[in-house]
Short mmCIF file of C-alpha atoms in Angstrom, two decimals:
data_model
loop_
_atom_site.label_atom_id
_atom_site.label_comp_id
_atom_site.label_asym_id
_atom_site.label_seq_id
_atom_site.Cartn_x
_atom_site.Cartn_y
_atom_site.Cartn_z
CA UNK A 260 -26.15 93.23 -125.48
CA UNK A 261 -28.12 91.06 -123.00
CA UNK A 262 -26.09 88.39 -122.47
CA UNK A 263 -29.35 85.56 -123.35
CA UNK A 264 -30.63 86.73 -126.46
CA UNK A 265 -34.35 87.06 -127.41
CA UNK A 266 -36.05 86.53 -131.14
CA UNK A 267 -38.76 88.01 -132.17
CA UNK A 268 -41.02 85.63 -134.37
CA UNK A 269 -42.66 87.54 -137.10
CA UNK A 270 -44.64 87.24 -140.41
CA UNK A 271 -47.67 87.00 -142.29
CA UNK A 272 -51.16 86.58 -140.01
CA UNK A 273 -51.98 82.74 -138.87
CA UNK A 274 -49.10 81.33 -140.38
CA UNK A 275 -47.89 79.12 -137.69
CA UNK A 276 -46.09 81.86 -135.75
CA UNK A 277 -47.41 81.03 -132.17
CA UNK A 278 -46.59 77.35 -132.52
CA UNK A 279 -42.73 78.08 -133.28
CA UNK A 280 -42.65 80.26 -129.83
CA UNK A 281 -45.10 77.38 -128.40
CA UNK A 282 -42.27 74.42 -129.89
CA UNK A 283 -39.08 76.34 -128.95
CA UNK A 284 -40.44 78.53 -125.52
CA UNK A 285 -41.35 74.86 -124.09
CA UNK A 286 -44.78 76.46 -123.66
CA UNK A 287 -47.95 74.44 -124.46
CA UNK A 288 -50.26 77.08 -122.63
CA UNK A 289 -49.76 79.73 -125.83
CA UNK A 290 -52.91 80.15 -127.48
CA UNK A 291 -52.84 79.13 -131.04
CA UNK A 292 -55.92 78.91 -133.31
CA UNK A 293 -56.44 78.48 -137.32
CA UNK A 294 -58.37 81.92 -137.10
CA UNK A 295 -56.19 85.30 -138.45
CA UNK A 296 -55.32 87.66 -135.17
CA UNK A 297 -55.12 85.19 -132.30
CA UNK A 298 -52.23 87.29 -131.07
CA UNK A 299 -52.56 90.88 -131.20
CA UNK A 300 -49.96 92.17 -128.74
CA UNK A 301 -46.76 91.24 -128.75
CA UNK A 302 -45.78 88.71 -125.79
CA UNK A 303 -42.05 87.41 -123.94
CA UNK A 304 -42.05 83.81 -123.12
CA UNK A 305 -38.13 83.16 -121.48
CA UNK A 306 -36.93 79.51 -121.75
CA UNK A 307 -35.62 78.60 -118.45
CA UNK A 308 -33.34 75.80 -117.30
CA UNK A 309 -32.42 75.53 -113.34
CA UNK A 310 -33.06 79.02 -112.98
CA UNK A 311 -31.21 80.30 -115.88
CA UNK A 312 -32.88 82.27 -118.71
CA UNK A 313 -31.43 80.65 -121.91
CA UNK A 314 -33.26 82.92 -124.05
CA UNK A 315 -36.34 84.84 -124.78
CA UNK A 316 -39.17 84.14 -127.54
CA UNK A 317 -41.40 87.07 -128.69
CA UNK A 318 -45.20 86.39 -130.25
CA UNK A 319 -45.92 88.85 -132.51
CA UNK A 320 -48.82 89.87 -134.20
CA UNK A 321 -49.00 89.55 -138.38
CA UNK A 322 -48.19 92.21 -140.36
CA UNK A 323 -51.75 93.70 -141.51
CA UNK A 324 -50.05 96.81 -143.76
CA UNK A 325 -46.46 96.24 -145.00
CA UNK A 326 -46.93 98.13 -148.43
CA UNK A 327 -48.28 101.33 -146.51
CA UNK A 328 -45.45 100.82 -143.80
CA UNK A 329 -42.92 100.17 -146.51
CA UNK A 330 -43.91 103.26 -148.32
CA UNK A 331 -43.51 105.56 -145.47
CA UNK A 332 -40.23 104.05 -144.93
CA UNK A 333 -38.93 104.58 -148.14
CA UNK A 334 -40.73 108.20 -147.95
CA UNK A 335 -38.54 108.93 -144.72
CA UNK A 336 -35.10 107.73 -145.74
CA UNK A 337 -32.09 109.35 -147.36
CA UNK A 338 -30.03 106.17 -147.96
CA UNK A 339 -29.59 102.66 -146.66
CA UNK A 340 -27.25 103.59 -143.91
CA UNK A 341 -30.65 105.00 -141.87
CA UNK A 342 -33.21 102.76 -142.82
CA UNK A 343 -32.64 101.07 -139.07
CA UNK A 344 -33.19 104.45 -138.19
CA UNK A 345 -36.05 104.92 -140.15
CA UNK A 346 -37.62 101.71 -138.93
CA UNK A 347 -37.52 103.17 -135.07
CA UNK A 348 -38.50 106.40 -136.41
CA UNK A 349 -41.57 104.73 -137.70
CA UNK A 350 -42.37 103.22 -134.85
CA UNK A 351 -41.95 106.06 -132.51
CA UNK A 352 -44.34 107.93 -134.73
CA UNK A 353 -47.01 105.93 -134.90
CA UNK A 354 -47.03 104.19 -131.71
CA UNK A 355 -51.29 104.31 -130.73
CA UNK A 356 -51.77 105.11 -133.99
CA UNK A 357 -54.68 102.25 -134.56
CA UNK A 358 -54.17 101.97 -138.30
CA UNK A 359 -50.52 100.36 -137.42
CA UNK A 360 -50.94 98.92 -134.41
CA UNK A 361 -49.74 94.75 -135.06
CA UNK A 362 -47.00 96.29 -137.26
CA UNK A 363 -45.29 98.68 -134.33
CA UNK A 364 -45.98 95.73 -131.64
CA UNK A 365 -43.76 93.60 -133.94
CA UNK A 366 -41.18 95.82 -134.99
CA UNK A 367 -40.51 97.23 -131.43
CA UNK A 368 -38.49 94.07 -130.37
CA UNK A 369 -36.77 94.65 -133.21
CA UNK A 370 -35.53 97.84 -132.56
CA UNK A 371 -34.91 96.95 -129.19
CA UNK A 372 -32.28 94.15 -130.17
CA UNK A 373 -33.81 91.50 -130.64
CA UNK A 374 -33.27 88.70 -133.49
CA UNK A 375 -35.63 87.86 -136.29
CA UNK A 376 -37.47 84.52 -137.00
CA UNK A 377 -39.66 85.07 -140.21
CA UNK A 378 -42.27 82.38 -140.28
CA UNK A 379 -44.13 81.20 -143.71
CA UNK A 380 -46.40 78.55 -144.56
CA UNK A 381 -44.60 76.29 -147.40
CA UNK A 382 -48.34 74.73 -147.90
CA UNK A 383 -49.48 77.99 -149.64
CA UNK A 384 -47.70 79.42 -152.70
CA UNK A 385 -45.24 82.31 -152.53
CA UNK A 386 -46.40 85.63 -153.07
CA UNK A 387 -44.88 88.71 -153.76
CA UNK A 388 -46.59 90.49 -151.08
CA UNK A 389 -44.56 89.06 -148.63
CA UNK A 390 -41.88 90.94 -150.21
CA UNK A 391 -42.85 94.14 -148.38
CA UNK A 392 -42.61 92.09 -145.07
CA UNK A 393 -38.93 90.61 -145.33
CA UNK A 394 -37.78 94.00 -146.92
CA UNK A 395 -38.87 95.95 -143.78
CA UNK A 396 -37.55 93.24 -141.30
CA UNK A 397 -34.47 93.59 -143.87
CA UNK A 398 -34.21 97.36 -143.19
CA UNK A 399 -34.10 96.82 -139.15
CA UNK A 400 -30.71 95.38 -139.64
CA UNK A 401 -30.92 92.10 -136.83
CA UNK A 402 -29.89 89.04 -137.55
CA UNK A 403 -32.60 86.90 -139.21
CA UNK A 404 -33.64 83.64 -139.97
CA UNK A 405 -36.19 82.66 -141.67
CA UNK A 406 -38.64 79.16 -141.36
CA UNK A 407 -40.88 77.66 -143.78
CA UNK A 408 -43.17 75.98 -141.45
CA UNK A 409 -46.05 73.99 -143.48
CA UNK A 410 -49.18 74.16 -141.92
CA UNK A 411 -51.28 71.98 -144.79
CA UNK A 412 -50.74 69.31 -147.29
CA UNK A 413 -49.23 70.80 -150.23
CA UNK A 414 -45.32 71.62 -150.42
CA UNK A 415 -44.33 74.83 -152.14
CA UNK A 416 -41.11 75.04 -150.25
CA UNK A 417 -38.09 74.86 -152.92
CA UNK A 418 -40.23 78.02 -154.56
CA UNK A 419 -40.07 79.45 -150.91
CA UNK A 420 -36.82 78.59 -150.51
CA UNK A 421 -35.39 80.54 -153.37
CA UNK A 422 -37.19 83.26 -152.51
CA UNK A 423 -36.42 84.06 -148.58
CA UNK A 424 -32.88 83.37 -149.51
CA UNK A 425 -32.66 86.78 -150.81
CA UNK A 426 -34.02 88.33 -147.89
CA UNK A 427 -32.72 86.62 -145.04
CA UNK A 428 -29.30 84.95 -143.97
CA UNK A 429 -30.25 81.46 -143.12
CA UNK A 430 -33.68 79.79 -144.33
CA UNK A 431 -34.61 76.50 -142.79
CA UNK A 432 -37.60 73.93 -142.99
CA UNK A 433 -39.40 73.45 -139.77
CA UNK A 434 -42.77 71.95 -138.70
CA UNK A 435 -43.48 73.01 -135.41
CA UNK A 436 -45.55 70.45 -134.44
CA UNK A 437 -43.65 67.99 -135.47
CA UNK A 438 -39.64 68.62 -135.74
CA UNK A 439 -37.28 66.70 -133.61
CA UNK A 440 -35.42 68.27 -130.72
CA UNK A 441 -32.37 67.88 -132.60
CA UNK A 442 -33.82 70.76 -135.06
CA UNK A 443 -34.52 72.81 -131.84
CA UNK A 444 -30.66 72.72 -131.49
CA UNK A 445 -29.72 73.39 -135.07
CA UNK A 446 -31.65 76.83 -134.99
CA UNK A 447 -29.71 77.69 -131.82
CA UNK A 448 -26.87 76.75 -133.48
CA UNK A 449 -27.49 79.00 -136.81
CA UNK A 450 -28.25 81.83 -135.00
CA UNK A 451 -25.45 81.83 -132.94
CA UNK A 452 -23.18 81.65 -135.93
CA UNK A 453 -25.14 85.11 -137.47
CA UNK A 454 -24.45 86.74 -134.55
CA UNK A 455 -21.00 86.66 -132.48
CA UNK A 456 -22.30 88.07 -129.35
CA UNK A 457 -24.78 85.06 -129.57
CA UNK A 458 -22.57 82.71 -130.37
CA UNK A 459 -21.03 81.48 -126.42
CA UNK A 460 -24.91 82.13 -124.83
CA UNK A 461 -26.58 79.69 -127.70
CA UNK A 462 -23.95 77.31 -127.26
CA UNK A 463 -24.03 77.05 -123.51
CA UNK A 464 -28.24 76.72 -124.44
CA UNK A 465 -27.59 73.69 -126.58
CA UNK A 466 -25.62 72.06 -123.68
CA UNK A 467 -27.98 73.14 -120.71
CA UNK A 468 -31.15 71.68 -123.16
CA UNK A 469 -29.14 68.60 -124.29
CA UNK A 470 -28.43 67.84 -120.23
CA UNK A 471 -32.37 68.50 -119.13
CA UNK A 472 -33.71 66.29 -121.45
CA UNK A 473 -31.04 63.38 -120.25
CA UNK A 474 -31.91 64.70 -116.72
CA UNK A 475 -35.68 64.47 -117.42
CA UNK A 476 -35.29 60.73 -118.71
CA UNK A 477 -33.72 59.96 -115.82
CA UNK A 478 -36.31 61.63 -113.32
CA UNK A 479 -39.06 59.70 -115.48
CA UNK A 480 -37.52 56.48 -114.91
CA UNK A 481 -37.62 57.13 -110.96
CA UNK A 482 -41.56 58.48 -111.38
CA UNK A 483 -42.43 55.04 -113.14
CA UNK A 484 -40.07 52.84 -110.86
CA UNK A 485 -42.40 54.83 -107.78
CA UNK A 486 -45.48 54.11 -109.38
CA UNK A 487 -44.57 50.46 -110.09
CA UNK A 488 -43.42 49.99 -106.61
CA UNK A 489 -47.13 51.49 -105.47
CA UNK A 490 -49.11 49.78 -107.64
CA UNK A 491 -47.56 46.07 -107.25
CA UNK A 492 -47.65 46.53 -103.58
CA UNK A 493 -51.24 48.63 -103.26
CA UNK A 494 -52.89 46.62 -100.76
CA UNK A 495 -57.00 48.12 -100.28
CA UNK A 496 -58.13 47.36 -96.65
CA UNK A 497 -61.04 47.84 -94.64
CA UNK A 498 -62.43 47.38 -91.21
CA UNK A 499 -65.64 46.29 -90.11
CA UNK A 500 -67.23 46.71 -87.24
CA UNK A 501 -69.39 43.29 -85.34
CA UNK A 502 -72.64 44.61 -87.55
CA UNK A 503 -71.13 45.28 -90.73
CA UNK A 504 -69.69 41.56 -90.54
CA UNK A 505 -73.79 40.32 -90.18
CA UNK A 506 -74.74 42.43 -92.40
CA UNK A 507 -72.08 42.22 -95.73
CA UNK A 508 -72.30 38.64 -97.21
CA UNK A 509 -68.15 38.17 -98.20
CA UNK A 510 -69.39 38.37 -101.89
CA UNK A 511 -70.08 42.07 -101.39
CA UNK A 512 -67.37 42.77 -99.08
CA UNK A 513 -65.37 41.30 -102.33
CA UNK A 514 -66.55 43.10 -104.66
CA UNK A 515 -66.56 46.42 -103.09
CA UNK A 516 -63.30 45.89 -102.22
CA UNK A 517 -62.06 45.02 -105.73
CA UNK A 518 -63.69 47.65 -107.14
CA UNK A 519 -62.01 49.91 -105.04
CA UNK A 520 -58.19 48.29 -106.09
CA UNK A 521 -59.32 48.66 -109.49
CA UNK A 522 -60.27 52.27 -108.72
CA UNK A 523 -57.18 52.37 -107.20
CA UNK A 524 -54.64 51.28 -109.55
CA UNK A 525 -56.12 53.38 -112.56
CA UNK A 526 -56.33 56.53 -110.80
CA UNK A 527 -52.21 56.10 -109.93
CA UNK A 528 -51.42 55.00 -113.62
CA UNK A 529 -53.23 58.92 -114.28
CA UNK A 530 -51.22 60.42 -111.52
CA UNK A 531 -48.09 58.81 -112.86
CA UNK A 532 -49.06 60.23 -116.59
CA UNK A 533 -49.66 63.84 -115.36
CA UNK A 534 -46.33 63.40 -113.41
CA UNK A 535 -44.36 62.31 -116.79
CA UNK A 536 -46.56 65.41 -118.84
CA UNK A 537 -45.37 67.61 -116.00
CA UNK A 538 -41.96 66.72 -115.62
CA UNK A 539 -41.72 67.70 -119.71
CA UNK A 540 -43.47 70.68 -119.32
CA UNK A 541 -46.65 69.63 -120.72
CA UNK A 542 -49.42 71.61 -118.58
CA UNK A 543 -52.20 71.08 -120.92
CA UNK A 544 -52.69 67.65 -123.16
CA UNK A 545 -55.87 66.10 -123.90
CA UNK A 546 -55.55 62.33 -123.54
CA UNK A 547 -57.88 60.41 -125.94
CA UNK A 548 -58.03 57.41 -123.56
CA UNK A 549 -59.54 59.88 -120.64
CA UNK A 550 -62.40 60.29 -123.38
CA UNK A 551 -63.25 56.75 -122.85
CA UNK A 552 -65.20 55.06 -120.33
CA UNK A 553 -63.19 52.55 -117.98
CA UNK A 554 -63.60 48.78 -119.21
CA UNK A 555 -62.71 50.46 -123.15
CA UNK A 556 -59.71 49.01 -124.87
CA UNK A 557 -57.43 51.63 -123.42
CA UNK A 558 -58.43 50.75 -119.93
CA UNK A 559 -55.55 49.21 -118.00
CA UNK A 560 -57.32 46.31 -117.13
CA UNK A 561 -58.76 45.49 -120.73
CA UNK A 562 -57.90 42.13 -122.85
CA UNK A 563 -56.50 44.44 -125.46
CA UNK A 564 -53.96 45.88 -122.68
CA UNK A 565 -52.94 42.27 -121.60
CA UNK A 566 -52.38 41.24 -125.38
CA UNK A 567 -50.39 44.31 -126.40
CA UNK A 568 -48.00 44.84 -122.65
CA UNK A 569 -47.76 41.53 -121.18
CA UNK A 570 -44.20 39.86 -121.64
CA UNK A 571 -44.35 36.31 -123.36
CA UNK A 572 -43.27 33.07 -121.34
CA UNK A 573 -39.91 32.76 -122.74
CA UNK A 574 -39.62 36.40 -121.76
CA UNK A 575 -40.09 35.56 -118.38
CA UNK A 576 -37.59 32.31 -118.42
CA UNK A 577 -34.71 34.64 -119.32
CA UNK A 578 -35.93 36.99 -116.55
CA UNK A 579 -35.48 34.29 -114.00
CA UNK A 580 -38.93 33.77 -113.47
CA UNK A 581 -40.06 29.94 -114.44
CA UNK A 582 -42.39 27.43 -113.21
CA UNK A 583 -41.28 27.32 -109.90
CA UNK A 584 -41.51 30.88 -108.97
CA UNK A 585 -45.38 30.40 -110.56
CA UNK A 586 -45.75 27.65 -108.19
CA UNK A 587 -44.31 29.96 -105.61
CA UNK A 588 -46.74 33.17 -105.98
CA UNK A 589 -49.77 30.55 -105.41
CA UNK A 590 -48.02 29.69 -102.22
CA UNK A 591 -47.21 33.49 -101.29
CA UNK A 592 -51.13 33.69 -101.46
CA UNK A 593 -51.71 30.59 -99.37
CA UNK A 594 -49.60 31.90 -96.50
CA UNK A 595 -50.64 35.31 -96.87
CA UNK A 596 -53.99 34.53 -96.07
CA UNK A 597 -53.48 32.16 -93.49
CA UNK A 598 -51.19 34.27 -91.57
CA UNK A 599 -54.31 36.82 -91.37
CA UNK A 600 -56.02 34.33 -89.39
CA UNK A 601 -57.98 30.76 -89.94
CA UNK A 602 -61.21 32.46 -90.95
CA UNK A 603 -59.45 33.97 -94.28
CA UNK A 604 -60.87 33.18 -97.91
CA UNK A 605 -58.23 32.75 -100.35
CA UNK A 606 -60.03 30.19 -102.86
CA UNK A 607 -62.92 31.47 -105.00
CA UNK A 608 -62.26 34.62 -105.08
CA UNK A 609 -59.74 35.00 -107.47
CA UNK A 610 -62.62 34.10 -109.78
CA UNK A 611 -63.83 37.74 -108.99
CA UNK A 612 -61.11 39.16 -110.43
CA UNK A 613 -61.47 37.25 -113.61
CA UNK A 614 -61.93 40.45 -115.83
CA UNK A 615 -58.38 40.98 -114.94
CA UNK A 616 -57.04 37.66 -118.03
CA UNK A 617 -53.35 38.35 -118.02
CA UNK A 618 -52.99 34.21 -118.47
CA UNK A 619 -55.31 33.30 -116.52
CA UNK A 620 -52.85 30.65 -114.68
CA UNK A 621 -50.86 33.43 -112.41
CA UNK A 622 -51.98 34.31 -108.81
CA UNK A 623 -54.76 37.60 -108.76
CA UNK A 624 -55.64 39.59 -105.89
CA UNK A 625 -57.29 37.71 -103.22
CA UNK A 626 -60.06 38.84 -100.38
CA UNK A 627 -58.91 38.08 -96.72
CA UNK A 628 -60.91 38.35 -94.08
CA UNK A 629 -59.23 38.50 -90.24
CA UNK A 630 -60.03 36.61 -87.31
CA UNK A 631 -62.64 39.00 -84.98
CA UNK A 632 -60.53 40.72 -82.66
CA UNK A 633 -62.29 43.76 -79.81
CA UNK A 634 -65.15 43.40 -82.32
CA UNK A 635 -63.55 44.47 -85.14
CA UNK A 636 -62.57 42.35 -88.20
CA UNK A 637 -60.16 43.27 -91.07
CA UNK A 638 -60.97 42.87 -94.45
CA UNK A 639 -57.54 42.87 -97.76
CA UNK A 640 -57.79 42.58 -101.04
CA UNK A 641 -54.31 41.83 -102.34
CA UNK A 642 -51.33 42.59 -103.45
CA UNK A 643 -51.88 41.40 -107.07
CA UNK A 644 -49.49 38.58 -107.60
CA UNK A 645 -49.53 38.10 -111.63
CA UNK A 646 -45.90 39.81 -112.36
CA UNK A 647 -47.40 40.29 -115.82
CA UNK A 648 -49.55 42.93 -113.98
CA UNK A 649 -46.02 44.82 -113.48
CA UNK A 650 -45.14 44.39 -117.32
CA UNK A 651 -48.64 45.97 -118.74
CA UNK A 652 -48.26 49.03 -116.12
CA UNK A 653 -44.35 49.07 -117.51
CA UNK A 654 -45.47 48.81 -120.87
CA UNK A 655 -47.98 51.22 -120.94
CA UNK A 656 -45.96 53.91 -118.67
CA UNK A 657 -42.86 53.57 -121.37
CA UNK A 658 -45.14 54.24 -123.83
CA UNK A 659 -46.77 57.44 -122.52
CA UNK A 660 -43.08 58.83 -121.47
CA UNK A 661 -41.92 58.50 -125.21
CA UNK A 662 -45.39 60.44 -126.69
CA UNK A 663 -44.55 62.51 -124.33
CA UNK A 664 -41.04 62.85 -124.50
CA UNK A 665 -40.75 63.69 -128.06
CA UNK A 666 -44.09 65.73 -128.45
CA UNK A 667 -43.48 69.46 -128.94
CA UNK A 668 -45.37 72.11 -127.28
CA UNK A 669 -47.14 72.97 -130.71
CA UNK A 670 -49.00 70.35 -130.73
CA UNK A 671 -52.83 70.88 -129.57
CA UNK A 672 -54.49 67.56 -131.12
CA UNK A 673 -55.73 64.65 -128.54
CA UNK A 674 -52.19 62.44 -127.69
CA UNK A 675 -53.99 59.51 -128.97
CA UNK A 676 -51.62 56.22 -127.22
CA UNK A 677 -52.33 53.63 -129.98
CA UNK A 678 -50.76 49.99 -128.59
CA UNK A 679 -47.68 48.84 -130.05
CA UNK A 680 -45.96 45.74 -130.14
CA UNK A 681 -44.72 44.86 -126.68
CA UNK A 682 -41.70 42.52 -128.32
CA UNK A 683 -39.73 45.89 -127.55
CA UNK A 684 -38.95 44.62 -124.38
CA UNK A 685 -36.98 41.55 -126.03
CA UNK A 686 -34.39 43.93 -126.67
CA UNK A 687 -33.40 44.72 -123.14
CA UNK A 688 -29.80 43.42 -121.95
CA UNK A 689 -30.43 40.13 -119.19
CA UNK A 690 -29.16 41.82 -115.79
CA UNK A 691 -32.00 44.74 -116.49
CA UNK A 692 -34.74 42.27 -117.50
CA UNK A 693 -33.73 40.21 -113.84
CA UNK A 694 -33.57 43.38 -112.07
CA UNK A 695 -37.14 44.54 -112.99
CA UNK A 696 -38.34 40.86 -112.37
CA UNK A 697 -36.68 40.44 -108.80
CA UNK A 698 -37.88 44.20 -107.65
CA UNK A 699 -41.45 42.88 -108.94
CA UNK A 700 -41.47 39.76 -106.83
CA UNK A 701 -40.53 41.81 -104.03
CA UNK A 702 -43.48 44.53 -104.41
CA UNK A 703 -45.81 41.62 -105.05
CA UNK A 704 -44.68 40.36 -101.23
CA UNK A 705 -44.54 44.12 -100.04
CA UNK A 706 -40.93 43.85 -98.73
CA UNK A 707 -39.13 46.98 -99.00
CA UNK A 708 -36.76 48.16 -101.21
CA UNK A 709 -33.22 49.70 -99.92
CA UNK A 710 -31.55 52.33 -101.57
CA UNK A 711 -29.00 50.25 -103.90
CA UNK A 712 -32.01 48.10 -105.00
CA UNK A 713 -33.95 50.80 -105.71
CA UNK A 714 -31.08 52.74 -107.89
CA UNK A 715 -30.95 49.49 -109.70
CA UNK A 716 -34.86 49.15 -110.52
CA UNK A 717 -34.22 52.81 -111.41
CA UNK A 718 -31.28 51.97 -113.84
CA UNK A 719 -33.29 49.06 -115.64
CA UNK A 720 -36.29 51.08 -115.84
CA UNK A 721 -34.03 53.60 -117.77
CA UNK A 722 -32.66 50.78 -120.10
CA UNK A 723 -35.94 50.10 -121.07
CA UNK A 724 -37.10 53.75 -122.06
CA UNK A 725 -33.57 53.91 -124.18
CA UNK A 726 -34.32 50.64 -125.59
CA UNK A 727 -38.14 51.68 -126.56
CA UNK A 728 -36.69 54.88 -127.86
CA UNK A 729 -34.35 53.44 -129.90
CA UNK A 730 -37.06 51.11 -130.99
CA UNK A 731 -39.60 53.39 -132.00
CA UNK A 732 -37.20 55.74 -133.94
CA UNK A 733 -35.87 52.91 -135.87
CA UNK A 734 -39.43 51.46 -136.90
CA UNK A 735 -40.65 54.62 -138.31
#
């Protein structure tokens, strides 16, 4: 027997079969639809992890004629000892025959080895025509489980339940869409305990899926660290020749220039999402915020953002950052701009950046115009020096990682990132919240991190995603 195992998932039509093999193949790109025959040939989706096949998921179409199939079977054998026999003889037979074609493209995994997961809907009631199904899947002789996954409102699943129970050898609850990882590694578990052959394979599954997903945090906590380091330190710049100084009052040189950091910075917090949906293997998610116009409540510059991500003052006492290190990022500005020559504009402008109200008292991006040198003059617009600017992007970027961190590859509705309360970040131990504060400082002034400073902004970024995690799965 092949040493990673594969399981076919079976069952009635549109019965959420294609979003178990989505949820447990890791694969959001499987089609799955509310209309009856979205799958009509059966399809392999391997799990991988570094290379390794952990096992194999089958789609399968839905049985359209289990009491016809059933009655040939029962026509064809001589006693139970042949009905797997009789199952492959059926299938041999009438392989192209058009009248059974979704019933041999699911049973032929079956015959071929593979394991069963038998997929109802515990929204709608039992029936006894399902009967026919589980007693041919009973007559292949694999090892079976079977998954009452509800697809609507109503719960019929005790009835369910009692019913499967006599069909199949373990019978679990499962909502595709919805269902912890844990439960991914509780069905791994079961099967390997129905089979012995599957038993070492599954395990070593559990353990390789356990370590990528503590692998994948810890990737995602270097992505954000990058993108925090880029966008703190994103300096736009542009040059301008002897008549393009004449002819740009600073004004507009301001605002195109602002426009352009703003441009900037949301188009690296996307990157830095489609990174994170990546890393998880999420190919294919529909943001609702990207359905919004910039300047909405989602946008990363909105009041809403400030109000939700921004730390509070006392926050940023215990993070080693009080009134004198305020005092010190209006300095930082002051000798930035006057070491880029006498004719650079520091006041005023921050008053073009006033759509950007995280306080309103902190330092903003400022324009700086250089002295005219071989008849060229440079034009910067910042670093942004409000820290908070580094706690919203945080915020929001720990957010998006858990959404996406514990969404399964079911799920096909819009990932909708509602605000929460930003007093998570209360929680987070005193050397990580000093840590993030210090590494912001230093982006703000553009000095360079080395590589022990960076593991550590790496480490307290991490500490925060295990302290949202914890968070979130406490307050539900």
């Amino acid at each position: 027997m092949n040493s990673a195992p594969t399981f076919a998932v079976v069952g009635h039509p549109n019965k959420g079969k294609s979003s178990v093999v989505a949820t447990l193949s890791q694969n959001d790109g499987i089609a799955i639809a509310l209309e009856p025959g979205t799958t009509r040939k059966r399809q392999s989706y391997p799990l991988r992890v570094d290379g390794k096949v952990l096992y194999t998921l089958v789609d399968t179409p839905g049985f359209q004629r289990p009491r016809r199939v059933l009655e040939w079977l029962e026509a064809h054998s001589v006693s139970a000892s042949d009905h797997s026999e009789t199952v492959r003889a059926f299938v041999l037979q009438h392989q192209g025959d058009s009248r059974f074609t979704d019933e041999c493209e699911l049973l032929t995994p079956l015959i071929e080895g593979a394991g069963i997961i038998y997929v109802v809907d515990g929204s709608a009631p039992y029936s006894a025509e399902h009967e026919a199904e589980m007693t041919i899947l009973r007559w292949t002789g694999q090892p079976s489980l079977a998954l009452i996954n509800s697809i609507g409102p109503d719960d019929y699943s005790d009835t369910w339940h009692s019913a499967l129970g006599q069909f199949f050898q373990v019978v679990r609850k499962f909502d595709a869409v919805r269902a912890p990882f844990e439960q991914h590694l509780s069905l791994l578990r079961a099967f390997g305990q129905l089979e012995p052959d599957w038993e070492k394979p599954l395990d070593q599954a559990t353990h390789h899926l356990s370590a990528q997903r503590e692998q994948r945090r810890h990737q995602a906590a270097g992505i954000i660290a990058k993108a925090l380091h880029d966008m703190m330190s994103f300096q736009e710049k542009r040059t301008l020749t002897l008549d393009q100084v004449a002819g740009t009052s600073d004004s507009t040189l301001a605002d195109q220039l602002r426009q352009r950091w703003y441009q900037h910075q949301r188009q690296r917090e996307q990157s830095l999402r489609v990174q994170i949906e990546h890393l998880y293997q999420h190919q294919s998610i529909r943001r609702q915020e990207a359905e919004l116009e910039w300047h909405s409540d989602h946008d990363l510059f909105s009041e809403d953002s400030r109000k939700h991500w921004a730390v509070s003052r006392r926050y940023l006492a215990t993070a080693g950052f009080g009134a004198g290190a305020v005092s010190g990022a209006g300095l930082d500005a002051l000798t930035l701009g006057s070491s880029l020559g006498t004719g650079a504009l520091v006041g005023g402008l921050i008053g073009a950046a006033g759509s950007y109200l995280y306080g309103g008292k902190l330092s903003l991006p400022v324009l700086n115009i250089g002295l005219l040198q071989d008849g060229l003059k440079t034009a910067t617009f910042g670093p942004v020096q409000d820290s908070q600017f580094g706690y919203v992007v945080l915020g929001r970027a720990v957010d998006h990682w858990w959404h996406i961190s514990h969404r399964n590859h079911a799920g096909r509705d819009l990932l909708d990132l509602q605000p929460a309360d930003h007093h998570w970040l209360e929680r987070l131990d005193k050397k990580s919240r000093q840590t993030i504060q210090r590494t912001l400082d230093k982006c703000r002034k553009q000095q360079p991190l080395d590589g022990a400073q960076q593991q550590k902004f790496n480490a307290a970024i991490e500490q925060c995603m295990a302290v949202y995690d914890d968070w979130r799965l406490n307050r539900t």
